[in-house]
Structures are given as C-alpha cells and as structure tokens.
Short mmCIF file of N, CA and C in Angstrom, two decimals:
data_model
loop_
_atom_site.label_atom_id
_atom_site.label_comp_id
_atom_site.label_asym_id
_atom_site.label_seq_id
_atom_site.Cartn_x
_atom_site.Cartn_y
_atom_site.Cartn_z
N MET K 12 -17.10 -9.34 9.95
CA MET K 12 -17.57 -10.03 11.14
C MET K 12 -18.41 -9.06 11.95
N LYS K 13 -19.56 -9.52 12.39
CA LYS K 13 -20.45 -8.70 13.19
C LYS K 13 -19.86 -8.52 14.58
N ASN K 14 -20.31 -7.46 15.27
CA ASN K 14 -19.85 -7.21 16.63
C ASN K 14 -20.56 -8.18 17.58
N LYS K 15 -20.07 -9.36 17.61
CA LYS K 15 -20.65 -10.42 18.42
C LYS K 15 -19.57 -10.90 19.39
N ALA K 16 -19.95 -11.14 20.64
CA ALA K 16 -18.98 -11.60 21.64
C ALA K 16 -18.49 -12.99 21.28
N VAL K 17 -17.19 -13.19 21.43
CA VAL K 17 -16.58 -14.50 21.20
C VAL K 17 -16.24 -15.08 22.57
N LYS K 18 -16.70 -16.30 22.83
CA LYS K 18 -16.42 -16.96 24.11
C LYS K 18 -15.65 -18.24 23.84
N VAL K 19 -14.50 -18.37 24.53
CA VAL K 19 -13.64 -19.54 24.34
C VAL K 19 -13.04 -19.95 25.68
N LEU K 20 -12.51 -21.17 25.71
CA LEU K 20 -11.70 -21.61 26.84
C LEU K 20 -10.26 -21.22 26.56
N PRO K 21 -9.45 -20.96 27.60
CA PRO K 21 -8.05 -20.60 27.35
C PRO K 21 -7.31 -21.66 26.54
N SER K 22 -7.54 -22.93 26.85
CA SER K 22 -6.92 -24.01 26.12
C SER K 22 -7.84 -25.22 26.16
N PRO K 23 -8.70 -25.38 25.16
CA PRO K 23 -9.61 -26.52 25.15
C PRO K 23 -8.88 -27.86 25.20
N PHE K 24 -7.70 -27.92 24.57
CA PHE K 24 -6.89 -29.14 24.55
C PHE K 24 -6.57 -29.61 25.97
N ILE K 25 -6.10 -28.70 26.82
CA ILE K 25 -5.72 -29.06 28.19
C ILE K 25 -6.95 -29.30 29.05
N ALA K 26 -7.99 -28.47 28.94
CA ALA K 26 -9.18 -28.62 29.75
C ALA K 26 -9.89 -29.95 29.48
N ILE K 27 -10.07 -30.29 28.22
CA ILE K 27 -10.73 -31.54 27.86
C ILE K 27 -9.84 -32.73 28.17
N GLY K 28 -8.53 -32.59 27.94
CA GLY K 28 -7.59 -33.67 28.27
C GLY K 28 -7.59 -34.00 29.75
N CYS K 29 -7.68 -32.99 30.61
CA CYS K 29 -7.72 -33.23 32.06
C CYS K 29 -8.99 -33.97 32.46
N ILE K 30 -10.11 -33.57 31.90
CA ILE K 30 -11.36 -34.26 32.22
C ILE K 30 -11.29 -35.71 31.73
N ALA K 31 -10.73 -35.95 30.57
CA ALA K 31 -10.56 -37.32 30.07
C ALA K 31 -9.66 -38.13 30.99
N MET K 32 -8.58 -37.50 31.50
CA MET K 32 -7.68 -38.19 32.42
C MET K 32 -8.40 -38.59 33.72
N VAL K 33 -9.22 -37.70 34.25
CA VAL K 33 -9.96 -38.00 35.47
C VAL K 33 -10.93 -39.16 35.23
N LEU K 34 -11.60 -39.15 34.09
CA LEU K 34 -12.53 -40.25 33.77
C LEU K 34 -11.77 -41.57 33.59
N MET K 35 -10.60 -41.52 32.95
CA MET K 35 -9.80 -42.75 32.79
C MET K 35 -9.31 -43.26 34.14
N ASP K 36 -8.94 -42.36 35.04
CA ASP K 36 -8.55 -42.78 36.39
C ASP K 36 -9.68 -43.53 37.08
N CYS K 37 -10.89 -43.03 36.94
CA CYS K 37 -12.05 -43.70 37.55
C CYS K 37 -12.28 -45.08 36.92
N VAL K 38 -12.12 -45.16 35.60
CA VAL K 38 -12.28 -46.45 34.92
C VAL K 38 -11.21 -47.44 35.39
N VAL K 39 -9.97 -46.99 35.52
CA VAL K 39 -8.89 -47.86 36.00
C VAL K 39 -9.21 -48.36 37.41
N LEU K 40 -9.70 -47.49 38.26
CA LEU K 40 -10.06 -47.89 39.62
C LEU K 40 -11.16 -48.95 39.61
N ILE K 41 -12.19 -48.72 38.84
CA ILE K 41 -13.31 -49.67 38.78
C ILE K 41 -12.84 -51.01 38.24
N VAL K 42 -12.06 -50.99 37.15
CA VAL K 42 -11.56 -52.24 36.55
C VAL K 42 -10.65 -52.98 37.53
N SER K 43 -9.82 -52.24 38.27
CA SER K 43 -8.89 -52.90 39.19
C SER K 43 -9.62 -53.59 40.35
N PHE K 44 -10.85 -53.19 40.63
CA PHE K 44 -11.63 -53.88 41.67
C PHE K 44 -12.57 -54.93 41.09
N VAL K 45 -13.11 -54.71 39.90
CA VAL K 45 -14.08 -55.62 39.31
C VAL K 45 -13.42 -56.88 38.76
N VAL K 46 -12.32 -56.75 38.03
CA VAL K 46 -11.68 -57.90 37.40
C VAL K 46 -11.20 -58.92 38.43
N PRO K 47 -10.49 -58.52 39.49
CA PRO K 47 -10.11 -59.52 40.48
C PRO K 47 -11.31 -60.14 41.19
N ALA K 48 -12.36 -59.40 41.39
CA ALA K 48 -13.55 -59.94 42.04
C ALA K 48 -14.22 -60.99 41.15
N LYS K 49 -14.24 -60.79 39.87
CA LYS K 49 -14.84 -61.75 38.93
C LYS K 49 -14.00 -63.02 38.79
N THR K 50 -12.69 -62.85 38.80
CA THR K 50 -11.80 -64.01 38.60
C THR K 50 -11.47 -64.72 39.90
N GLY K 51 -11.85 -64.16 41.02
CA GLY K 51 -11.59 -64.79 42.31
C GLY K 51 -10.21 -64.51 42.88
N GLU K 52 -9.47 -63.59 42.26
CA GLU K 52 -8.14 -63.25 42.77
C GLU K 52 -8.28 -62.38 44.03
N VAL K 53 -7.25 -62.42 44.84
CA VAL K 53 -7.24 -61.62 46.05
C VAL K 53 -6.65 -60.25 45.70
N ILE K 54 -7.35 -59.22 46.13
CA ILE K 54 -6.89 -57.86 45.88
C ILE K 54 -5.94 -57.47 47.01
N HIS K 55 -4.80 -56.95 46.62
CA HIS K 55 -3.79 -56.55 47.61
C HIS K 55 -4.34 -55.40 48.45
N PRO K 56 -4.10 -55.42 49.77
CA PRO K 56 -4.62 -54.36 50.64
C PRO K 56 -4.15 -52.95 50.27
N ILE K 57 -2.97 -52.85 49.69
CA ILE K 57 -2.48 -51.53 49.28
C ILE K 57 -3.38 -50.93 48.20
N LEU K 58 -3.91 -51.79 47.31
CA LEU K 58 -4.83 -51.30 46.29
C LEU K 58 -6.09 -50.75 46.92
N TYR K 59 -6.57 -51.39 48.00
CA TYR K 59 -7.76 -50.89 48.69
C TYR K 59 -7.53 -49.51 49.31
N ILE K 60 -6.31 -49.27 49.74
CA ILE K 60 -6.00 -48.00 50.40
C ILE K 60 -5.66 -46.91 49.39
N PHE K 61 -4.68 -47.19 48.52
CA PHE K 61 -4.18 -46.15 47.63
C PHE K 61 -4.95 -46.02 46.32
N GLY K 62 -5.63 -47.06 45.89
CA GLY K 62 -6.41 -46.99 44.64
C GLY K 62 -7.45 -45.89 44.66
N PRO K 63 -8.37 -45.92 45.63
CA PRO K 63 -9.39 -44.85 45.66
C PRO K 63 -8.79 -43.46 45.89
N ILE K 64 -7.72 -43.40 46.68
CA ILE K 64 -7.12 -42.10 46.99
C ILE K 64 -6.54 -41.47 45.72
N PHE K 65 -5.76 -42.26 44.96
CA PHE K 65 -5.08 -41.68 43.80
C PHE K 65 -5.90 -41.70 42.52
N CYS K 66 -6.72 -42.71 42.31
CA CYS K 66 -7.46 -42.81 41.05
C CYS K 66 -8.79 -42.07 41.07
N ALA K 67 -9.45 -42.00 42.19
CA ALA K 67 -10.77 -41.36 42.21
C ALA K 67 -10.88 -40.28 43.27
N GLY K 68 -9.79 -39.94 43.90
CA GLY K 68 -9.88 -38.96 44.97
C GLY K 68 -8.90 -37.83 44.85
N VAL K 69 -7.78 -37.97 45.53
CA VAL K 69 -6.83 -36.89 45.70
C VAL K 69 -6.21 -36.41 44.38
N LEU K 70 -5.66 -37.31 43.60
CA LEU K 70 -4.96 -36.90 42.38
C LEU K 70 -5.86 -36.17 41.39
N PRO K 71 -7.02 -36.70 41.04
CA PRO K 71 -7.89 -35.95 40.12
C PRO K 71 -8.37 -34.62 40.70
N ILE K 72 -8.67 -34.59 41.98
CA ILE K 72 -9.13 -33.35 42.60
C ILE K 72 -8.03 -32.30 42.59
N ILE K 73 -6.82 -32.69 42.93
CA ILE K 73 -5.69 -31.75 42.91
C ILE K 73 -5.45 -31.24 41.48
N THR K 74 -5.55 -32.12 40.51
CA THR K 74 -5.35 -31.73 39.11
C THR K 74 -6.40 -30.71 38.67
N VAL K 75 -7.66 -30.99 38.95
CA VAL K 75 -8.74 -30.09 38.54
C VAL K 75 -8.63 -28.75 39.27
N ILE K 76 -8.32 -28.78 40.56
CA ILE K 76 -8.17 -27.53 41.32
C ILE K 76 -6.98 -26.73 40.79
N GLY K 77 -5.86 -27.41 40.52
CA GLY K 77 -4.69 -26.72 39.99
C GLY K 77 -4.96 -26.07 38.64
N LEU K 78 -5.63 -26.79 37.76
CA LEU K 78 -5.95 -26.22 36.45
C LEU K 78 -6.99 -25.11 36.56
N SER K 79 -7.92 -25.24 37.51
CA SER K 79 -8.91 -24.18 37.73
C SER K 79 -8.22 -22.92 38.24
N TYR K 80 -7.27 -23.09 39.15
CA TYR K 80 -6.53 -21.95 39.69
C TYR K 80 -5.73 -21.24 38.60
N ARG K 81 -5.18 -22.01 37.68
CA ARG K 81 -4.42 -21.42 36.57
C ARG K 81 -5.33 -20.86 35.48
N GLY K 82 -6.63 -21.10 35.61
CA GLY K 82 -7.58 -20.50 34.68
C GLY K 82 -7.94 -21.33 33.47
N TYR K 83 -7.63 -22.61 33.45
CA TYR K 83 -7.93 -23.43 32.28
C TYR K 83 -9.41 -23.74 32.12
N TYR K 84 -10.22 -23.55 33.17
CA TYR K 84 -11.66 -23.74 33.07
C TYR K 84 -12.39 -22.41 33.06
N SER K 85 -11.67 -21.35 32.83
CA SER K 85 -12.27 -20.02 32.73
C SER K 85 -12.89 -19.84 31.35
N VAL K 86 -13.89 -19.00 31.30
CA VAL K 86 -14.48 -18.63 30.03
C VAL K 86 -13.94 -17.25 29.67
N ILE K 87 -13.35 -17.15 28.49
CA ILE K 87 -12.81 -15.88 28.02
C ILE K 87 -13.79 -15.28 27.03
N THR K 88 -14.16 -14.03 27.29
CA THR K 88 -15.09 -13.32 26.42
C THR K 88 -14.37 -12.15 25.77
N ILE K 89 -14.44 -12.10 24.44
CA ILE K 89 -13.84 -11.01 23.68
C ILE K 89 -14.99 -10.27 23.00
N ASP K 90 -15.18 -8.99 23.35
CA ASP K 90 -16.24 -8.19 22.73
C ASP K 90 -15.79 -6.74 22.60
N GLU K 91 -16.73 -5.85 22.27
CA GLU K 91 -16.37 -4.46 22.03
C GLU K 91 -15.86 -3.74 23.28
N LYS K 92 -16.16 -4.25 24.47
CA LYS K 92 -15.68 -3.63 25.71
C LYS K 92 -14.24 -4.00 26.02
N GLY K 93 -13.85 -5.22 25.69
CA GLY K 93 -12.50 -5.68 25.98
C GLY K 93 -12.45 -7.19 26.09
N ILE K 94 -11.52 -7.68 26.90
CA ILE K 94 -11.35 -9.11 27.11
C ILE K 94 -11.61 -9.39 28.58
N ARG K 95 -12.42 -10.41 28.85
CA ARG K 95 -12.75 -10.80 30.22
C ARG K 95 -12.52 -12.28 30.41
N ARG K 96 -12.06 -12.64 31.61
CA ARG K 96 -11.89 -14.05 31.98
C ARG K 96 -12.59 -14.25 33.31
N ALA K 97 -13.35 -15.34 33.43
CA ALA K 97 -14.01 -15.67 34.68
C ALA K 97 -14.07 -17.19 34.82
N LEU K 98 -13.64 -17.69 35.96
CA LEU K 98 -13.64 -19.13 36.24
C LEU K 98 -15.08 -19.63 36.22
N PHE K 99 -15.37 -20.59 35.37
CA PHE K 99 -16.71 -21.14 35.16
C PHE K 99 -17.71 -20.02 34.85
N GLY K 100 -17.23 -18.90 34.34
CA GLY K 100 -18.08 -17.78 33.97
C GLY K 100 -18.52 -16.91 35.14
N ALA K 101 -18.07 -17.20 36.39
CA ALA K 101 -18.58 -16.44 37.53
C ALA K 101 -17.53 -16.03 38.56
N PHE K 102 -16.45 -16.77 38.74
CA PHE K 102 -15.49 -16.51 39.81
C PHE K 102 -14.15 -16.05 39.25
N MET K 103 -13.31 -15.47 40.12
CA MET K 103 -11.95 -15.07 39.78
C MET K 103 -11.92 -14.26 38.47
N LYS K 104 -12.68 -13.20 38.43
CA LYS K 104 -12.81 -12.41 37.21
C LYS K 104 -11.60 -11.49 36.98
N VAL K 105 -11.20 -11.40 35.72
CA VAL K 105 -10.17 -10.46 35.28
C VAL K 105 -10.75 -9.78 34.04
N GLU K 106 -10.74 -8.45 34.06
CA GLU K 106 -11.28 -7.69 32.93
C GLU K 106 -10.24 -6.69 32.43
N MET K 107 -10.17 -6.55 31.11
CA MET K 107 -9.27 -5.57 30.48
C MET K 107 -10.02 -4.88 29.37
N THR K 108 -10.06 -3.56 29.41
CA THR K 108 -10.65 -2.83 28.29
C THR K 108 -9.59 -2.72 27.20
N TRP K 109 -10.03 -2.40 26.00
CA TRP K 109 -9.09 -2.31 24.88
C TRP K 109 -8.09 -1.18 25.10
N GLU K 110 -8.47 -0.14 25.80
CA GLU K 110 -7.57 0.98 26.08
C GLU K 110 -6.49 0.60 27.10
N GLU K 111 -6.79 -0.32 28.00
CA GLU K 111 -5.85 -0.72 29.05
C GLU K 111 -4.77 -1.69 28.55
N ILE K 112 -5.06 -2.41 27.49
CA ILE K 112 -4.15 -3.45 27.01
C ILE K 112 -2.87 -2.82 26.47
N LYS K 113 -1.72 -3.24 27.02
CA LYS K 113 -0.41 -2.71 26.62
C LYS K 113 0.28 -3.60 25.60
N TYR K 114 0.11 -4.92 25.74
CA TYR K 114 0.75 -5.81 24.77
C TYR K 114 0.05 -7.15 24.68
N ILE K 115 0.28 -7.79 23.53
CA ILE K 115 -0.21 -9.14 23.26
C ILE K 115 1.02 -9.92 22.79
N LYS K 116 1.30 -11.02 23.45
CA LYS K 116 2.51 -11.79 23.14
C LYS K 116 2.17 -13.25 22.88
N ARG K 117 2.81 -13.82 21.88
CA ARG K 117 2.64 -15.23 21.55
C ARG K 117 3.75 -16.02 22.24
N ILE K 118 3.36 -17.07 22.96
CA ILE K 118 4.33 -18.01 23.53
C ILE K 118 3.82 -19.41 23.21
N TRP K 119 4.67 -20.20 22.58
CA TRP K 119 4.28 -21.56 22.21
C TRP K 119 4.74 -22.54 23.27
N ARG K 120 3.82 -23.40 23.73
CA ARG K 120 4.15 -24.45 24.68
C ARG K 120 3.05 -25.50 24.58
N VAL K 121 3.29 -26.60 23.91
CA VAL K 121 2.34 -27.66 23.61
C VAL K 121 1.20 -27.12 22.74
N VAL K 122 0.57 -26.04 23.18
CA VAL K 122 -0.48 -25.38 22.42
C VAL K 122 -0.01 -23.95 22.17
N ASP K 123 -0.30 -23.43 21.00
CA ASP K 123 0.08 -22.05 20.66
C ASP K 123 -0.83 -21.09 21.42
N ASN K 124 -0.25 -20.22 22.26
CA ASN K 124 -1.02 -19.31 23.10
C ASN K 124 -0.64 -17.87 22.84
N ILE K 125 -1.59 -16.97 23.13
CA ILE K 125 -1.27 -15.56 23.21
C ILE K 125 -1.60 -15.11 24.62
N PHE K 126 -0.80 -14.19 25.12
CA PHE K 126 -0.97 -13.65 26.46
C PHE K 126 -1.24 -12.16 26.32
N VAL K 127 -2.33 -11.70 26.93
CA VAL K 127 -2.74 -10.32 26.85
C VAL K 127 -2.55 -9.71 28.23
N SER K 128 -1.93 -8.51 28.30
CA SER K 128 -1.65 -7.90 29.59
C SER K 128 -1.86 -6.39 29.55
N THR K 129 -2.12 -5.84 30.75
CA THR K 129 -2.28 -4.39 30.91
C THR K 129 -0.98 -3.73 31.34
N LYS K 130 0.04 -4.54 31.63
CA LYS K 130 1.34 -3.99 32.04
C LYS K 130 2.30 -4.05 30.86
N GLU K 131 3.39 -3.32 30.99
CA GLU K 131 4.40 -3.31 29.93
C GLU K 131 5.01 -4.69 29.76
N GLU K 132 5.45 -4.97 28.54
CA GLU K 132 5.97 -6.29 28.21
C GLU K 132 7.35 -6.55 28.83
N ASN K 133 7.50 -7.77 29.29
CA ASN K 133 8.80 -8.26 29.74
C ASN K 133 9.31 -9.14 28.60
N LYS K 134 10.30 -8.69 27.88
CA LYS K 134 10.77 -9.39 26.68
C LYS K 134 11.26 -10.80 26.95
N ALA K 135 11.80 -11.05 28.15
CA ALA K 135 12.35 -12.37 28.47
C ALA K 135 11.34 -13.26 29.18
N MET K 136 10.07 -12.86 29.23
CA MET K 136 9.07 -13.64 29.95
C MET K 136 8.87 -15.02 29.32
N THR K 137 8.93 -16.06 30.16
CA THR K 137 8.73 -17.42 29.69
C THR K 137 7.28 -17.83 29.94
N PHE K 138 6.89 -18.97 29.42
CA PHE K 138 5.54 -19.49 29.61
C PHE K 138 5.23 -19.67 31.10
N GLU K 139 6.19 -20.24 31.84
CA GLU K 139 5.98 -20.47 33.27
C GLU K 139 5.76 -19.17 34.03
N GLN K 140 6.49 -18.12 33.68
CA GLN K 140 6.31 -16.83 34.33
C GLN K 140 4.97 -16.21 33.94
N ALA K 141 4.58 -16.37 32.69
CA ALA K 141 3.34 -15.76 32.21
C ALA K 141 2.11 -16.36 32.88
N ILE K 142 2.07 -17.69 33.06
CA ILE K 142 0.87 -18.30 33.63
C ILE K 142 0.72 -18.03 35.11
N LYS K 143 1.78 -17.60 35.77
CA LYS K 143 1.70 -17.29 37.20
C LYS K 143 1.18 -15.88 37.47
N ARG K 144 1.24 -15.02 36.48
CA ARG K 144 0.82 -13.63 36.68
C ARG K 144 -0.69 -13.50 36.59
N ARG K 145 -1.26 -12.74 37.49
CA ARG K 145 -2.71 -12.54 37.54
C ARG K 145 -3.21 -11.45 36.61
N ASP K 146 -2.30 -10.60 36.13
CA ASP K 146 -2.71 -9.52 35.24
C ASP K 146 -2.68 -9.93 33.77
N ILE K 147 -2.51 -11.20 33.51
CA ILE K 147 -2.41 -11.71 32.14
C ILE K 147 -3.57 -12.65 31.86
N ILE K 148 -4.11 -12.55 30.65
CA ILE K 148 -5.13 -13.49 30.19
C ILE K 148 -4.50 -14.32 29.10
N GLN K 149 -4.58 -15.64 29.26
CA GLN K 149 -4.01 -16.59 28.30
C GLN K 149 -5.12 -17.12 27.41
N ILE K 150 -4.87 -17.14 26.10
CA ILE K 150 -5.86 -17.64 25.14
C ILE K 150 -5.15 -18.49 24.10
N ALA K 151 -5.70 -19.66 23.78
CA ALA K 151 -5.15 -20.48 22.70
C ALA K 151 -5.44 -19.79 21.37
N ILE K 152 -4.46 -19.77 20.49
CA ILE K 152 -4.62 -19.10 19.20
C ILE K 152 -5.56 -19.92 18.32
N SER K 153 -6.55 -19.22 17.77
CA SER K 153 -7.45 -19.82 16.79
C SER K 153 -7.90 -18.73 15.84
N LYS K 154 -8.48 -19.13 14.74
CA LYS K 154 -8.96 -18.17 13.74
C LYS K 154 -10.01 -17.25 14.36
N LYS K 155 -10.92 -17.83 15.13
CA LYS K 155 -12.00 -17.06 15.75
C LYS K 155 -11.45 -16.02 16.73
N VAL K 156 -10.46 -16.40 17.54
CA VAL K 156 -9.87 -15.49 18.53
C VAL K 156 -9.11 -14.37 17.83
N LEU K 157 -8.28 -14.71 16.85
CA LEU K 157 -7.51 -13.68 16.16
C LEU K 157 -8.41 -12.70 15.41
N LYS K 158 -9.48 -13.20 14.79
CA LYS K 158 -10.42 -12.30 14.11
C LYS K 158 -11.05 -11.33 15.09
N ALA K 159 -11.46 -11.84 16.25
CA ALA K 159 -12.11 -10.99 17.25
C ALA K 159 -11.13 -9.94 17.78
N ILE K 160 -9.91 -10.34 18.07
CA ILE K 160 -8.92 -9.39 18.58
C ILE K 160 -8.60 -8.33 17.52
N ARG K 161 -8.38 -8.74 16.28
CA ARG K 161 -8.05 -7.80 15.21
C ARG K 161 -9.21 -6.84 14.92
N GLN K 162 -10.42 -7.26 15.21
CA GLN K 162 -11.58 -6.41 14.99
C GLN K 162 -11.56 -5.19 15.92
N TYR K 163 -10.99 -5.36 17.12
CA TYR K 163 -11.06 -4.30 18.12
C TYR K 163 -9.73 -3.59 18.41
N ILE K 164 -8.60 -4.22 18.11
CA ILE K 164 -7.32 -3.60 18.47
C ILE K 164 -6.28 -3.93 17.39
N ASP K 165 -5.38 -2.97 17.14
CA ASP K 165 -4.35 -3.16 16.12
C ASP K 165 -2.96 -3.35 16.70
N LEU K 166 -2.85 -3.64 18.00
CA LEU K 166 -1.54 -3.88 18.58
C LEU K 166 -0.87 -5.06 17.90
N PRO K 167 0.43 -5.00 17.66
CA PRO K 167 1.10 -6.17 17.08
C PRO K 167 1.16 -7.30 18.11
N ILE K 168 1.08 -8.51 17.62
CA ILE K 168 1.22 -9.68 18.50
C ILE K 168 2.69 -10.05 18.47
N ILE K 169 3.36 -9.84 19.60
CA ILE K 169 4.80 -10.08 19.69
C ILE K 169 5.06 -11.58 19.50
N GLY K 170 5.92 -11.90 18.57
CA GLY K 170 6.25 -13.29 18.29
C GLY K 170 5.39 -13.92 17.21
N LEU K 171 4.44 -13.16 16.66
CA LEU K 171 3.58 -13.65 15.59
C LEU K 171 3.52 -12.57 14.52
N PRO K 172 4.24 -12.76 13.40
CA PRO K 172 4.27 -11.74 12.35
C PRO K 172 2.86 -11.45 11.80
N GLU K 173 2.64 -10.21 11.42
CA GLU K 173 1.32 -9.79 10.92
C GLU K 173 0.90 -10.58 9.68
N GLU K 174 1.87 -10.96 8.83
CA GLU K 174 1.53 -11.77 7.65
C GLU K 174 0.93 -13.11 8.07
N GLN K 175 1.49 -13.70 9.12
CA GLN K 175 0.98 -14.98 9.62
C GLN K 175 -0.41 -14.81 10.23
N VAL K 176 -0.63 -13.72 10.94
CA VAL K 176 -1.95 -13.43 11.51
C VAL K 176 -2.97 -13.32 10.38
N GLN K 177 -2.62 -12.57 9.33
CA GLN K 177 -3.54 -12.39 8.20
C GLN K 177 -3.81 -13.70 7.47
N SER K 178 -2.79 -14.56 7.35
CA SER K 178 -3.01 -15.86 6.69
C SER K 178 -3.91 -16.77 7.53
N ILE K 179 -3.83 -16.65 8.86
CA ILE K 179 -4.69 -17.46 9.73
C ILE K 179 -6.14 -17.00 9.64
N ILE K 180 -6.35 -15.68 9.65
CA ILE K 180 -7.72 -15.18 9.70
C ILE K 180 -8.35 -14.99 8.32
N SER K 181 -7.58 -15.17 7.25
CA SER K 181 -8.15 -15.01 5.92
C SER K 181 -9.19 -16.10 5.66
N ASP K 182 -10.17 -15.75 4.86
CA ASP K 182 -11.26 -16.69 4.56
C ASP K 182 -11.02 -17.48 3.29
N LYS K 183 -9.78 -17.54 2.86
CA LYS K 183 -9.46 -18.28 1.63
C LYS K 183 -9.66 -19.77 1.87
N PRO K 184 -10.30 -20.46 0.94
CA PRO K 184 -10.45 -21.91 1.10
C PRO K 184 -9.11 -22.60 0.91
N LYS K 185 -8.94 -23.69 1.62
CA LYS K 185 -7.69 -24.44 1.49
C LYS K 185 -7.67 -25.17 0.17
N LYS K 186 -6.49 -25.27 -0.41
CA LYS K 186 -6.34 -25.94 -1.72
C LYS K 186 -6.45 -27.44 -1.55
N ASP K 187 -7.12 -28.07 -2.50
CA ASP K 187 -7.20 -29.53 -2.50
C ASP K 187 -5.87 -30.09 -2.94
N LYS K 188 -5.53 -31.25 -2.40
CA LYS K 188 -4.24 -31.87 -2.75
C LYS K 188 -4.40 -32.81 -3.95
N LYS K 189 -5.57 -32.77 -4.60
CA LYS K 189 -5.77 -33.61 -5.78
C LYS K 189 -5.04 -32.99 -6.96
N ALA K 190 -4.40 -33.83 -7.72
CA ALA K 190 -3.63 -33.30 -8.87
C ALA K 190 -4.31 -33.55 -10.17
#
C-alpha cells in the first residue's frame, strides 16, 4: 500500500442513519399535513404545534448536534504523521502522532469500533466511557482502516487478535459458494 492518507468517518452507519432519520421525520411531517388537507379532514391543533417542533425542528437538530459533539460527523485522517479527527474537517480537532499513541482497543457496540488514545489503557473501559473522553479517537473497523494503521504502527489492538487483523486485511479473494 502506498503512503496515501486514508480519510473515513468514525461510523458511516450511524452518520448516514441519522441523516436518513432526519429526512424521514421531514417526510412524516409533510405527509401528516398534506394528506388531511387533500381528504378534507380536520388537523388536530396539537399536530400544528408539536409536529413541526419534533419532526422538523427540535428533535432532528438535537440529534445532529449530539452526534456532531460526539464526533460522528468528523473526518478521520490516517497518514504518516498520525491520526487526526476534525468535525466536518475543520472544527474540534484532535491530533495524535504515532509516537504519542499508547494503545488501540476494540470495543463492539452495534458497529465494531477501535479506540485510539494517547493515555494508558483502562482495562475496564466501556463503550459509554470511551465515547465521552476527548483524548480518544473512535474509528469503525474496516479493511482500509486496519491496513493504514498496520502500515504505520505495530501496537496490538486490544480485544482483536492479530490473526483476525491479518485475515481482515489480507488480499485473498473470497471463496465462491458454488459446489
């Protein structure tokens, strides 16, 4: 693999799912106003008050802000200098050089993640504790991410055996299930 920077989202599954949820909320709001208007039904006043607030206002905004604060819309860059995270590529930057990194730990929660930190490992650290810490960068495990990390550092990934790492990053073609 060439020394090329790898850029990923911490968890594409959650980031894209949140955007889809916000869009579905907007569709639900529009449908809830259009269908009764077409059929001549009377729309309940509570829908006029709480519909826009929860479907197209407060709830989606709080969700996007919360996920942004946790770093789900950050761009993570892995290159020869180290690992960097920046919200939308510009704000709330966290940088770690390869020499500063003390441990890499795998924690599974809906999506398989690795957490990279410059501080010593807390063996009992849970997912909830890890995402609250500012000195940690969270990355969803993928072949591209593991290849980039292995290219620059040989630290063991706690909770992910080296044999499994090698099987993920190997370029072996998958076997066909045809008999």
